[in-house]
Coordinates of C-alpha atoms in Angstrom, one line a residue:
S1 CA 16.7 122.9 -19.4
S2 CA 13.3 121.9 -21.2
Q3 CA 15.2 122.3 -24.9
T4 CA 17.7 119.4 -23.7
L5 CA 14.4 117.9 -22.3
S6 CA 12.2 118.0 -25.9
K7 CA 15.0 115.6 -27.6
R8 CA 13.4 112.8 -24.9
A9 CA 10.3 113.0 -26.2
R10 CA 9.5 111.6 -29.1
L11 CA 5.5 112.4 -30.4
Q12 CA 3.2 109.4 -32.2
F13 CA 0.7 110.8 -33.9
D14 CA -2.3 108.5 -34.4
A15 CA -5.8 110.6 -34.1
I16 CA -4.6 114.1 -33.7
K17 CA -5.4 115.0 -37.1
K18 CA -9.0 114.3 -36.4
L19 CA -9.7 116.4 -32.8
R20 CA -7.7 119.0 -34.0
T21 CA -5.8 119.3 -30.8
A22 CA -2.7 121.8 -29.5
D23 CA 0.1 121.9 -31.4
P24 CA 2.8 119.0 -31.0
A25 CA 5.7 122.2 -30.3
R26 CA 3.9 123.0 -27.7
L27 CA 2.4 119.6 -26.5
T28 CA 6.6 118.3 -26.1
I29 CA 6.7 121.6 -23.8
R30 CA 5.0 120.9 -21.5
F31 CA 5.6 117.2 -21.6
D32 CA 8.9 118.6 -20.5
K33 CA 7.9 120.9 -18.4
A34 CA 6.2 118.6 -16.3
L35 CA 9.3 116.1 -16.2
L36 CA 11.2 118.8 -15.1
E37 CA 8.0 119.3 -12.1
T38 CA 8.0 115.4 -11.7
K39 CA 12.0 114.8 -10.9
K40 CA 11.7 118.7 -9.0
L41 CA 8.9 117.1 -6.5
L42 CA 9.9 113.5 -6.0
G43 CA 13.9 113.8 -6.9
K44 CA 13.6 110.5 -9.4
P45 CA 16.0 109.7 -11.9
L46 CA 13.7 110.2 -15.2
P47 CA 14.8 107.8 -18.4
K48 CA 16.5 109.6 -21.1
D49 CA 13.7 108.3 -24.0
I50 CA 10.1 108.5 -22.9
L51 CA 7.9 107.5 -26.7
I52 CA 4.2 108.4 -26.2
V53 CA 1.8 107.7 -28.6
L54 CA -0.9 109.9 -28.3
G55 CA -4.3 107.6 -30.7
S56 CA -8.0 107.3 -30.0
D57 CA -10.5 104.4 -28.2
S58 CA -10.0 102.3 -31.0
G59 CA -6.3 102.4 -30.6
M60 CA -6.3 102.0 -26.8
K61 CA -8.8 98.8 -26.8
R62 CA -7.1 97.1 -29.6
L63 CA -3.6 97.7 -27.2
K64 CA -5.7 96.6 -23.8
H65 CA -6.6 93.9 -26.0
L66 CA -3.4 92.3 -27.0
F67 CA -1.8 92.9 -23.2
W68 CA -4.7 91.9 -20.8
G69 CA -7.2 90.5 -23.3
K70 CA -9.3 92.7 -22.8
P71 CA -11.1 95.3 -25.1
A72 CA -11.4 98.2 -23.2
V73 CA -11.0 102.0 -23.6
S74 CA -8.5 103.8 -21.4
D75 CA -7.2 107.4 -20.8
V76 CA -4.1 106.9 -20.1
V77 CA -1.6 103.4 -20.7
S78 CA 1.8 102.8 -19.8
F79 CA 4.7 100.3 -19.8
N80 CA 8.4 101.1 -18.2
Y81 CA 10.5 98.3 -20.2
G82 CA 13.7 98.1 -17.6
K83 CA 15.3 99.8 -14.6
G84 CA 18.7 101.1 -13.3
Q85 CA 20.7 103.6 -15.2
S86 CA 18.9 103.5 -18.8
P87 CA 15.1 103.0 -18.8
Q88 CA 12.8 103.2 -21.4
W89 CA 9.3 104.0 -21.6
E90 CA 6.4 104.5 -23.8
I91 CA 3.5 106.3 -22.2
F92 CA 0.7 105.5 -24.7
I93 CA -3.0 109.1 -24.3
N94 CA -6.1 108.4 -25.7
L95 CA -7.3 111.8 -27.0
E96 CA -10.9 110.5 -27.6
Q97 CA -10.8 110.1 -23.4
A98 CA -9.3 112.9 -22.4
K99 CA -11.2 115.0 -24.2
R100 CA -14.3 113.7 -23.0
Q101 CA -13.0 113.8 -19.7
A102 CA -11.0 117.2 -19.8
K103 CA -12.0 119.5 -16.3
T104 CA -10.1 122.4 -18.0
T105 CA -8.5 122.3 -21.3
F106 CA -7.9 119.5 -24.0
A107 CA -4.0 120.5 -23.3
D108 CA -4.4 120.2 -19.8
E109 CA -5.7 116.9 -19.3
I110 CA -3.2 115.6 -22.1
V111 CA -0.6 117.2 -19.9
F112 CA -2.2 115.2 -16.4
L113 CA -2.3 111.8 -18.4
F114 CA 0.9 112.3 -19.4
I115 CA 2.2 113.0 -15.6
H116 CA -0.5 109.6 -14.5
G117 CA 1.4 107.9 -17.1
V118 CA 4.8 109.2 -15.5
L119 CA 4.0 108.0 -12.2
H120 CA 2.9 104.5 -12.7
N121 CA 6.3 103.8 -14.5
L122 CA 7.7 105.4 -11.4
S123 CA 5.8 102.5 -9.6
Y124 CA 3.4 104.6 -8.9
D125 CA 0.1 102.9 -8.6
D126 CA -3.8 103.3 -8.3
D127 CA -5.6 99.5 -7.7
T128 CA -7.1 100.9 -4.9
P129 CA -9.3 103.7 -3.3
R130 CA -6.6 105.5 -1.3
K131 CA -3.8 104.7 -4.0
R132 CA -5.7 106.1 -6.8
A133 CA -6.7 109.5 -4.6
H134 CA -2.4 109.8 -3.5
M135 CA -1.5 109.3 -7.3
L136 CA -4.2 111.7 -8.6
E137 CA -3.6 114.5 -5.5
L138 CA 0.2 114.1 -7.0
G139 CA -0.3 114.3 -10.6
S140 CA -2.6 117.7 -9.6
R141 CA 0.1 118.5 -8.0
I142 CA 2.1 118.1 -10.6
L143 CA 0.4 119.5 -13.3
A144 CA -0.3 122.9 -11.2
S145 CA 3.4 123.1 -10.6
C146 CA 3.4 123.3 -14.6
L147 CA 1.4 125.7 -15.0
S148 CA 2.5 128.4 -13.0
A149 CA 6.1 128.0 -13.8

């Protein structure tokens, strides 16, 4: 149930007040729906805990520099610490970039980026145009399922 999944996602905010975004409780519910729809569509196991960090351009630049040696702005970065019975994930979402690239609503873009991070942690990749197109289409289908559920 959504209430059970809500306990799985812990939220940390460093830019949320500045951008006056959606209510954190509503975002948690939307993240929960995204997890349910992803599990229904793909049938893959999901972790018990996902740390979701909603940040800014400067935070994402620091993160990219720390792990990839280049201070670049990205919309989402995800980490998967372990496989098997108890994987733990972190998904970093850049709210400033989400706001710039939102095609519909800001909240929808945040959820789409969360889904994108989930897909990366499920071993989907977007390192070629074909893989990227597939991953974006899959993310869009999951988001559409969330909105209609």
